[in-house]
XYZ file of C-alpha atoms in Angstrom:
631
model
C 82.869 -43.658 77.689
C 82.650 -44.073 81.438
C 82.946 -41.109 83.702
C 85.666 -43.114 85.455
C 87.867 -43.002 82.345
C 90.939 -40.920 83.161
C 91.002 -37.504 81.491
C 93.263 -36.905 78.514
C 96.530 -35.278 79.551
C 98.088 -32.301 77.732
C 101.872 -32.367 77.335
C 103.960 -30.697 80.007
C 105.026 -27.226 78.826
C 108.562 -27.723 80.156
C 109.201 -31.053 78.422
C 112.563 -30.882 76.611
C 111.362 -31.794 73.146
C 111.472 -30.127 69.785
C 108.312 -27.985 69.656
C 107.761 -28.969 66.060
C 107.516 -32.693 66.928
C 103.996 -33.990 67.866
C 103.717 -35.475 71.320
C 101.647 -38.324 69.854
C 101.553 -38.983 66.159
C 98.107 -38.128 64.834
C 97.972 -41.159 62.635
C 98.890 -43.503 65.495
C 96.104 -42.021 67.595
C 93.596 -42.588 64.804
C 94.754 -46.204 64.405
C 94.399 -46.877 68.124
C 90.858 -45.525 68.076
C 89.963 -47.754 65.149
C 91.315 -50.925 66.787
C 89.488 -50.448 70.115
C 85.996 -49.100 69.405
C 83.603 -48.640 72.241
C 80.976 -51.436 71.576
C 77.308 -51.226 72.443
C 77.640 -54.210 74.736
C 80.396 -52.586 76.709
C 78.299 -49.471 76.927
C 75.324 -51.446 78.278
C 77.492 -53.185 80.883
C 78.942 -49.876 81.900
C 75.493 -48.360 82.202
C 74.220 -51.308 84.202
C 77.025 -51.190 86.699
C 76.836 -47.415 87.093
C 75.224 -46.551 90.437
C 71.999 -44.620 90.336
C 71.601 -41.244 91.930
C 69.304 -42.685 94.721
C 71.605 -45.474 95.827
C 74.015 -45.165 98.624
C 77.605 -44.983 97.550
C 80.422 -46.089 99.768
C 82.636 -43.193 100.816
C 85.726 -45.351 100.183
C 86.325 -46.430 96.601
C 86.366 -50.130 95.930
C 89.759 -51.694 95.571
C 90.565 -52.628 91.975
C 90.551 -56.258 91.109
C 93.733 -58.087 90.360
C 92.748 -58.363 86.701
C 92.104 -54.618 86.466
C 95.337 -53.851 88.212
C 97.290 -55.962 85.745
C 95.921 -54.128 82.732
C 97.770 -50.864 82.014
C 95.826 -47.694 81.414
C 95.383 -46.887 77.784
C 97.787 -44.200 76.377
C 95.988 -40.889 76.650
C 95.145 -39.123 73.411
C 96.100 -35.507 72.853
C 93.396 -33.063 71.856
C 95.570 -30.783 69.759
C 95.061 -29.104 66.433
C 97.288 -30.596 63.722
C 100.497 -28.536 63.289
C 100.588 -25.834 60.595
C 96.813 -26.236 60.053
C 97.252 -29.907 59.133
C 99.918 -29.280 56.509
C 102.597 -31.205 58.424
C 100.425 -34.317 58.602
C 99.599 -34.261 54.926
C 103.163 -33.563 53.781
C 105.485 -35.068 56.420
C 108.593 -35.080 54.253
C 108.191 -31.461 53.253
C 107.481 -30.531 56.871
C 110.641 -32.239 58.007
C 112.621 -30.461 55.306
C 111.221 -27.124 56.525
C 112.151 -27.948 60.119
C 115.687 -28.876 59.144
C 115.964 -25.831 56.869
C 114.851 -23.369 59.541
C 117.280 -24.912 62.017
C 120.134 -24.548 59.534
C 119.145 -20.965 58.716
C 118.985 -20.126 62.422
C 122.498 -21.458 62.891
C 123.790 -19.576 59.852
C 122.199 -16.332 61.076
C 123.798 -16.568 64.520
C 127.105 -17.556 62.922
C 127.047 -14.507 60.629
C 126.095 -12.138 63.453
C 129.064 -13.326 65.500
C 131.567 -13.086 62.638
C 130.479 -10.182 60.435
C 132.933 -7.234 60.682
C 131.689 -3.731 61.401
C 133.429 -2.375 58.289
C 132.273 -2.909 54.728
C 135.821 -3.062 53.406
C 136.541 -6.066 55.650
C 133.554 -8.168 54.612
C 134.885 -10.999 52.461
C 134.644 -14.776 52.254
C 137.681 -15.329 54.456
C 136.039 -13.406 57.300
C 133.504 -16.224 57.714
C 135.974 -19.106 57.673
C 136.530 -18.722 61.390
C 135.427 -20.432 64.566
C 133.900 -17.980 67.084
C 134.461 -18.904 70.716
C 131.351 -16.901 71.614
C 129.156 -19.373 69.723
C 130.630 -22.316 71.603
C 130.170 -20.546 74.922
C 126.568 -19.647 74.035
C 125.807 -23.290 73.213
C 127.306 -24.471 76.510
C 125.226 -21.977 78.492
C 121.980 -23.042 76.816
C 122.734 -26.728 77.382
C 123.262 -26.448 81.136
C 120.168 -24.346 81.826
C 116.800 -25.891 82.744
C 113.975 -25.661 80.242
C 112.259 -22.425 81.285
C 115.469 -20.558 82.030
C 116.868 -21.762 78.698
C 113.993 -20.256 76.740
C 114.231 -16.906 78.544
C 118.002 -16.795 78.128
C 117.704 -17.648 74.432
C 115.307 -14.752 73.845
C 117.518 -12.292 75.760
C 120.656 -13.418 73.967
C 118.859 -13.236 70.632
C 117.753 -9.665 71.202
C 121.273 -8.751 72.345
C 122.748 -10.266 69.197
C 120.231 -8.283 67.170
C 121.174 -5.040 68.907
C 124.867 -5.668 68.309
C 124.085 -6.342 64.647
C 122.305 -2.991 64.391
C 125.296 -1.317 66.041
C 127.623 -2.946 63.516
C 125.432 -1.633 60.697
C 125.623 1.865 62.203
C 129.405 1.482 62.360
C 129.437 0.556 58.678
C 127.377 3.598 57.757
C 129.431 5.983 59.869
C 132.688 4.605 58.513
C 131.393 5.166 54.985
C 130.605 8.810 55.754
C 132.753 9.843 58.739
C 135.542 7.235 58.582
C 134.917 6.269 62.222
C 132.531 4.010 64.148
C 129.234 5.162 65.617
C 129.590 6.871 69.004
C 126.985 5.500 71.405
C 127.347 8.554 73.629
C 127.377 11.515 71.236
C 126.178 10.501 67.771
C 122.430 10.057 68.227
C 121.813 13.670 67.224
C 123.476 12.969 63.874
C 120.722 10.530 62.903
C 118.276 13.426 62.505
C 120.886 15.245 60.432
C 121.119 12.163 58.242
C 117.357 12.198 57.759
C 117.538 15.863 56.758
C 120.258 15.043 54.250
C 118.102 12.313 52.692
C 115.182 14.749 52.442
C 117.294 17.442 50.829
C 118.873 14.979 48.399
C 115.928 12.743 47.499
C 112.840 14.670 48.623
C 110.333 14.280 51.433
C 109.030 10.967 50.082
C 112.570 9.594 50.007
C 113.047 10.600 53.639
C 109.769 8.976 54.744
C 110.533 5.759 52.872
C 114.034 5.662 54.329
C 112.780 6.121 57.905
C 110.071 3.470 57.471
C 112.592 1.104 55.926
C 115.019 1.578 58.801
C 112.322 0.977 61.433
C 111.127 -2.186 59.672
C 114.678 -3.494 59.343
C 115.435 -2.859 63.021
C 112.334 -4.762 64.119
C 113.041 -7.547 61.654
C 116.625 -7.964 62.846
C 115.593 -8.142 66.510
C 112.764 -10.621 65.863
C 114.804 -12.891 63.570
C 117.790 -13.016 65.910
C 115.559 -13.871 68.880
C 113.723 -16.585 66.925
C 117.020 -17.987 65.685
C 118.509 -18.433 69.163
C 115.277 -19.932 70.502
C 115.198 -22.357 67.589
C 118.793 -23.433 68.199
C 118.139 -23.839 71.930
C 115.168 -26.131 71.239
C 117.078 -28.207 68.702
C 119.954 -28.717 71.151
C 117.515 -29.686 73.907
C 115.813 -32.205 71.628
C 119.154 -33.742 70.630
C 121.020 -33.165 73.848
C 123.568 -35.956 73.518
C 124.665 -34.917 70.044
C 124.695 -31.237 71.067
C 126.901 -31.849 74.098
C 129.367 -33.916 72.091
C 129.481 -31.357 69.285
C 130.074 -28.508 71.729
C 132.926 -30.389 73.367
C 134.503 -31.188 69.984
C 134.210 -27.581 68.757
C 135.569 -26.250 72.031
C 138.567 -28.555 71.799
C 139.109 -27.591 68.160
C 138.994 -23.881 69.058
C 141.587 -24.308 71.813
C 143.902 -26.237 69.490
C 143.553 -23.727 66.639
C 144.006 -20.769 68.979
C 147.076 -22.292 70.613
C 148.705 -23.174 67.297
C 147.647 -19.951 65.564
C 145.979 -21.777 62.670
C 145.086 -19.457 59.788
C 143.054 -19.679 56.609
C 143.836 -17.234 53.832
C 145.730 -15.066 56.297
C 142.783 -15.002 58.729
C 143.062 -16.598 62.182
C 140.586 -19.494 62.434
C 140.023 -19.443 66.211
C 138.581 -16.011 66.905
C 137.218 -14.093 69.852
C 136.498 -11.083 67.670
C 132.908 -10.577 68.799
C 133.907 -10.376 72.464
C 136.746 -8.031 71.550
C 134.337 -5.863 69.557
C 132.008 -5.563 72.562
C 134.942 -4.780 74.865
C 136.116 -2.037 72.499
C 132.645 -0.526 72.357
C 132.409 -0.503 76.156
C 135.791 1.221 76.374
C 134.692 3.689 73.685
C 131.669 4.605 75.792
C 133.765 4.954 78.957
C 136.222 7.222 77.150
C 133.344 9.319 75.838
C 131.822 9.750 79.272
C 135.182 10.741 80.747
C 136.004 13.146 77.938
C 133.855 15.931 79.403
C 136.173 16.488 82.358
C 139.251 16.448 80.137
C 137.752 19.018 77.778
C 136.693 21.386 80.562
C 140.292 21.557 81.740
C 141.497 22.292 78.207
C 139.029 25.167 77.832
C 140.569 27.070 80.722
C 143.870 27.452 78.843
C 143.811 30.530 76.569
C 146.987 32.500 75.890
C 145.026 35.605 74.824
C 142.292 35.665 77.439
C 143.924 38.505 79.403
C 145.334 40.420 76.428
C 143.948 43.982 76.245
C 141.697 44.546 73.246
C 143.950 47.287 71.830
C 146.774 44.735 71.558
C 144.775 42.131 69.663
C 145.230 41.637 65.899
C 147.060 44.909 65.462
C 148.691 43.696 62.249
C 145.321 43.550 60.484
C 143.789 46.841 61.584
C 141.969 48.540 58.703
C 141.783 45.313 56.669
C 138.686 43.402 55.564
C 139.368 39.850 56.738
C 137.415 36.935 55.249
C 137.595 33.467 56.827
C 136.092 31.238 54.152
C 135.411 27.516 54.480
C 135.027 25.393 51.341
C 132.885 22.371 52.160
C 134.654 18.984 51.804
C 137.750 20.537 50.178
C 140.279 17.929 51.255
C 143.774 16.873 50.304
C 142.396 14.129 48.100
C 141.263 16.749 45.575
C 144.894 17.826 45.072
C 146.721 14.500 45.487
C 144.443 11.929 43.861
C 145.673 11.094 40.319
C 142.128 10.877 38.945
C 141.315 14.437 40.050
C 144.684 16.165 40.338
C 145.087 17.313 36.706
C 141.754 19.170 36.607
C 142.119 20.605 40.125
C 145.680 21.654 39.384
C 144.489 23.516 36.299
C 141.792 25.255 38.368
C 144.320 26.303 41.029
C 146.733 27.608 38.392
C 143.942 29.634 36.813
C 142.999 30.944 40.247
C 146.574 31.946 40.971
C 146.697 33.769 37.641
C 143.509 35.698 38.471
C 144.811 36.699 41.886
C 148.173 37.741 40.485
C 146.515 39.844 37.782
C 144.619 41.689 40.551
C 147.802 42.260 42.536
C 147.339 39.505 45.142
C 149.833 36.964 46.446
C 149.203 33.853 48.533
C 150.790 31.345 50.923
C 149.441 27.823 51.538
C 149.871 24.911 53.922
C 147.987 21.939 55.401
C 145.715 21.598 58.426
C 144.543 18.312 59.931
C 140.797 18.344 60.557
C 139.192 16.614 63.573
C 136.578 15.057 61.299
C 136.296 13.541 57.861
C 133.343 12.936 55.570
C 130.951 15.200 57.498
C 130.632 17.244 60.691
C 131.645 20.613 59.239
C 130.575 22.530 62.349
C 133.081 20.557 64.418
C 135.876 21.588 62.068
C 134.739 25.229 61.995
C 134.655 25.442 65.785
C 138.062 23.730 66.036
C 139.591 26.265 63.663
C 138.015 29.242 65.430
C 138.329 28.166 69.080
C 141.816 26.679 69.128
C 140.426 23.514 70.764
C 140.084 20.015 69.341
C 136.300 19.676 68.830
C 135.966 16.024 67.896
C 132.386 15.263 68.958
C 128.997 16.837 69.541
C 129.381 16.957 73.303
C 132.524 19.073 73.017
C 130.755 21.354 70.552
C 127.822 21.898 72.919
C 130.136 22.502 75.851
C 132.163 24.999 73.820
C 129.220 26.973 72.469
C 127.700 27.357 75.941
C 130.962 28.567 77.487
C 132.779 31.912 77.535
C 135.778 30.574 75.608
C 136.860 33.219 73.073
C 137.134 32.343 69.385
C 139.116 33.917 66.573
C 135.985 35.700 65.357
C 134.988 36.885 68.828
C 138.471 38.338 69.341
C 137.918 40.437 66.214
C 134.634 41.578 67.750
C 136.323 42.268 71.101
C 138.675 44.815 69.539
C 135.754 46.965 68.388
C 137.709 47.655 65.181
C 135.660 45.377 62.931
C 132.043 44.720 62.087
C 131.713 40.942 62.286
C 129.268 39.164 59.970
C 128.446 35.599 59.011
C 127.448 34.378 55.539
C 126.051 30.926 56.311
C 123.830 29.731 53.412
C 123.700 26.200 54.825
C 121.804 27.360 57.931
C 118.054 26.957 57.505
C 117.003 26.726 61.139
C 117.586 28.760 64.261
C 121.329 28.985 64.959
C 121.844 30.318 68.485
C 125.520 29.365 68.344
C 126.074 32.303 65.970
C 126.021 34.677 68.931
C 128.692 32.633 70.672
C 131.064 32.989 67.708
C 130.996 36.760 68.034
C 129.087 37.667 64.885
C 127.291 41.021 64.893
C 124.999 39.963 62.046
C 124.224 36.620 60.427
C 122.929 36.090 56.895
C 121.471 32.593 56.567
C 119.870 31.011 53.498
C 116.694 33.079 53.904
C 118.453 36.452 54.174
C 120.708 36.438 51.116
C 117.996 37.421 48.623
C 118.150 34.089 46.806
C 114.975 33.052 44.965
C 116.413 30.132 43.027
C 116.302 26.349 43.603
C 118.202 24.173 46.034
C 120.981 22.068 44.555
C 120.346 18.884 46.582
C 121.548 19.788 50.093
C 122.950 23.166 49.018
C 120.419 25.983 49.556
C 122.430 28.724 47.789
C 125.147 28.376 45.094
C 128.565 29.699 46.109
C 128.758 32.363 43.420
C 125.460 33.844 44.595
C 126.518 33.713 48.277
C 129.659 35.712 47.511
C 127.738 38.203 45.378
C 125.230 38.614 48.237
C 128.093 39.367 50.621
C 129.308 41.998 48.197
C 125.897 43.677 47.961
C 124.879 43.391 51.609
C 128.169 44.323 53.285
C 131.338 44.701 51.272
C 130.125 47.351 48.800
C 128.745 49.730 51.429
C 130.289 53.185 51.574
C 131.835 54.761 54.679
C 131.714 51.493 56.604
C 133.953 49.971 59.241
C 136.359 47.197 58.286
C 134.624 43.829 58.043
C 135.542 40.474 59.521
C 133.403 37.883 57.716
C 132.982 34.154 58.291
C 131.782 32.731 54.973
C 130.670 29.142 54.386
C 130.696 27.964 50.758
C 128.331 24.996 50.580
C 128.112 24.033 46.894
C 130.709 21.283 47.376
C 128.579 19.577 50.029
C 127.704 15.902 49.580
C 125.998 14.562 47.367
C 127.592 16.868 44.722
C 124.700 16.460 42.340
C 123.388 18.513 40.711
C 125.922 21.328 40.938
C 125.883 24.882 39.648
C 128.405 26.342 37.213
C 129.856 29.777 36.794
C 127.841 32.420 34.928
C 128.386 36.123 34.327
C 128.217 37.925 37.671
C 125.891 40.499 36.139
C 123.346 37.780 35.327
C 122.939 36.446 38.872
C 119.927 38.650 39.694
C 117.764 37.043 42.385
C 119.008 33.547 41.563
C 116.107 32.346 39.416
C 118.565 31.811 36.577
C 119.734 28.722 38.479
C 116.479 26.849 37.783
C 117.646 26.194 34.248
C 121.145 25.308 35.444
C 119.783 22.797 37.948
C 117.597 21.166 35.288
C 120.686 20.642 33.147
C 122.565 19.042 36.060
C 122.949 15.424 37.101
C 120.582 13.318 39.197
C 122.064 12.235 42.561
C 120.270 8.892 42.414
C 122.033 8.059 39.166
C 125.386 9.540 40.175
C 125.636 7.490 43.364
C 125.314 4.220 41.478
C 128.951 4.609 40.460
C 131.880 5.579 42.682
C 133.653 6.921 39.613
C 130.808 9.312 38.833
C 130.679 10.424 42.469
C 134.357 11.324 42.332
C 133.868 13.187 39.078
C 130.997 15.271 40.434
C 132.938 15.953 43.644
C 135.863 17.263 41.627
C 133.578 19.531 39.592
C 131.979 20.900 42.766
C 135.385 21.788 44.243
C 136.375 23.469 40.993
C 133.181 25.532 41.078
C 133.826 26.692 44.656
C 137.439 27.636 43.895
C 136.452 29.508 40.725
C 133.719 31.390 42.608
C 136.148 32.525 45.292
C 139.085 33.524 43.068
C 136.815 35.317 40.594
C 135.215 37.255 43.466
C 138.654 38.320 44.689
C 139.654 39.397 41.195
C 136.415 41.319 40.742
C 135.882 42.900 44.165
C 139.077 42.549 46.201
C 141.208 45.599 46.969
C 144.366 46.581 48.856
C 142.626 46.076 52.197
C 141.208 42.628 51.446
C 142.704 39.658 53.300
C 141.317 36.223 52.502
C 141.928 33.090 54.576
C 140.288 30.083 52.952
C 140.471 26.387 53.723
C 138.647 23.096 53.448
C 136.767 21.943 56.529
C 137.322 18.202 56.082
C 138.017 15.437 53.605
C 135.045 14.014 51.645
C 133.446 10.629 52.324
C 135.437 7.391 51.842
C 133.697 6.809 48.497
C 135.869 9.674 47.235
C 138.980 9.226 49.377
C 139.114 5.476 48.834
C 139.137 4.869 52.576
C 142.262 6.949 53.230
C 142.840 7.828 56.877
C 144.442 11.159 55.922
C 142.490 14.153 57.283
C 144.507 17.025 55.828
C 142.841 20.013 54.176
C 144.472 22.903 52.258
C 144.634 26.363 53.845
C 145.710 29.617 52.147
C 146.199 33.272 53.077
C 145.686 35.751 50.230
C 146.487 39.479 50.432
C 147.519 42.400 48.238
C 149.470 44.145 50.997
C 152.893 42.419 51.173
C 153.204 43.245 54.875
C 150.352 40.859 55.630
C 152.176 37.888 54.122
C 155.521 38.966 55.541
C 154.171 38.285 59.007
C 153.736 34.590 58.177
C 156.976 34.207 56.230
C 158.395 32.064 59.030
C 155.627 29.500 58.682
C 157.304 27.861 55.695
C 154.113 27.804 53.650
C 154.118 27.379 49.861
C 153.741 30.337 47.479
C 150.355 30.332 45.739
C 147.050 28.678 46.638
C 148.265 25.115 46.130
C 150.286 23.767 49.085
C 153.258 21.591 48.228
C 153.364 17.975 49.364
C 156.023 18.836 51.946
C 154.351 22.019 53.209
C 153.916 22.168 57.005
C 151.031 20.162 58.469
C 149.385 21.488 61.636
C 146.401 20.240 63.543
C 143.529 22.610 62.861
C 143.242 23.755 66.482
C 146.789 25.206 66.325
C 145.876 27.826 63.727
C 144.065 30.306 65.999
C 146.922 31.020 68.360
C 149.582 31.077 65.626
C 147.486 33.460 63.534
C 146.835 35.796 66.474
C 150.502 35.716 67.432
C 151.600 36.512 63.867
C 149.243 39.490 63.657
C 149.714 40.727 67.202
C 152.008 43.523 68.399
C 154.850 41.089 69.180
C 155.200 40.033 65.519
C 156.378 42.000 62.536
């Protein structure tokens, strides 16, 4: 070929064509080469007319002849590698089917991302028989942009759609455990707690596999959503006329359906749900950021801050006061028909034990700030008299000088304040804030037995440890104890059962009990089994507490016990109710006389119509009832 032959041109990178279509069909190029071979004669003529290196060459090129000018330049060939390593050329029909299939899948993926709800209970077929205005708007934006800007925008939008999909998945998970969406401001710390829960429930290997799986899924979602939007952008650019017409038709259809309120199966067809979801999330973040100032103002209000210590809690002087939280003991355990008969029998047996030991009780309802999890938020709400609904409030509280119910006991100097917190396995600096003179965590209770999933120490052993370490001591000061019973913590499998108190020893007896228990992996395959194991765990905690009172309680023992929050929606059935039972138990009738005006129910089972207070109201009402002004 002559050196004057024009070079082969590569396709322009910004050409608006489908990237999967060849610029020049490979077979056509081969045919053209076969029809116009470069003959030897032509080569000789070309060589003969080529100027030698010694000859003088005119600085101005010769004008082309009329004949040469009339002949068009041959179509340049493209030096490209056959697509998909030659597979497309060999199997054109299959290649076309793949191209069409990937385009359809890309559209379906974007469609699902725009329409999928952020709640598992709302995912149904009807949810996807809607027309999202966001998809129409996205198509219009991509159609009006030039080639390079279109590609960049498609990638950015794809990643954004992927991120919103991940956020929706987090919302689903949090609603299944906490009955609320994920908080973009405060909830990141809870992800590490979730990893710890997986490790405690399914072992270290289960935790590692879960973390790896989550990372892979996040990357996969982001990549697939970006590829999907790029694919759709290229398809629309390659079929611009059809794409523009389709966008106009869909836009018109959306306006008509929205105006007329067209519905399908009770679901509005024309939706702007994705935009509304994003707007709600933005507002949720703004509210979270502004909550700090609101909470700081609330912390300054304390009716007992200036009360002299000798006038605090005078109605309980000389008494041992136990504030005991039963993990996940919610109203559902008492009200749900599938659990109520067994729980009712346990409460009746508990009442009988207490009565035989000379105790009486009063019970009501408290509304917790959390549900499903977040026990520490409920504990701090109950003790501080403030509504601790998120981690930021908890951190602000525990770094402040706001007094709590337990610290007021400490302030009087009339009680030794202790904490029995078997669920604590790490450093817990907040313990000092709550006014506890001494803290017994899971490593200081003398327990040598096995964990029961998340639960480090069975409730019966925790109460027996409190008896040995503090309550049984001679010539001691009255005790104020905060006790956390953790055996009813999710996942409720395996769980311990009651044994003779004399056989507890150092806890090694529980190895056999754990081996006889259920496997959490198997239990969580069935919601019915989960509910059954939850009910058994609550029964165990209640039996442990009432048996301890019967065995060790005396005339100076005052017990306040309550649930910290409702269990996860798998147990509650998605109920929005956040009530938990609360009871005051005492042998001295004067103690209960001081709360006679509360209208609480006799016994440790609150009636359906018993008073319902928000949990943050308890502190001040309790301190008022047992202060010098009452009784």
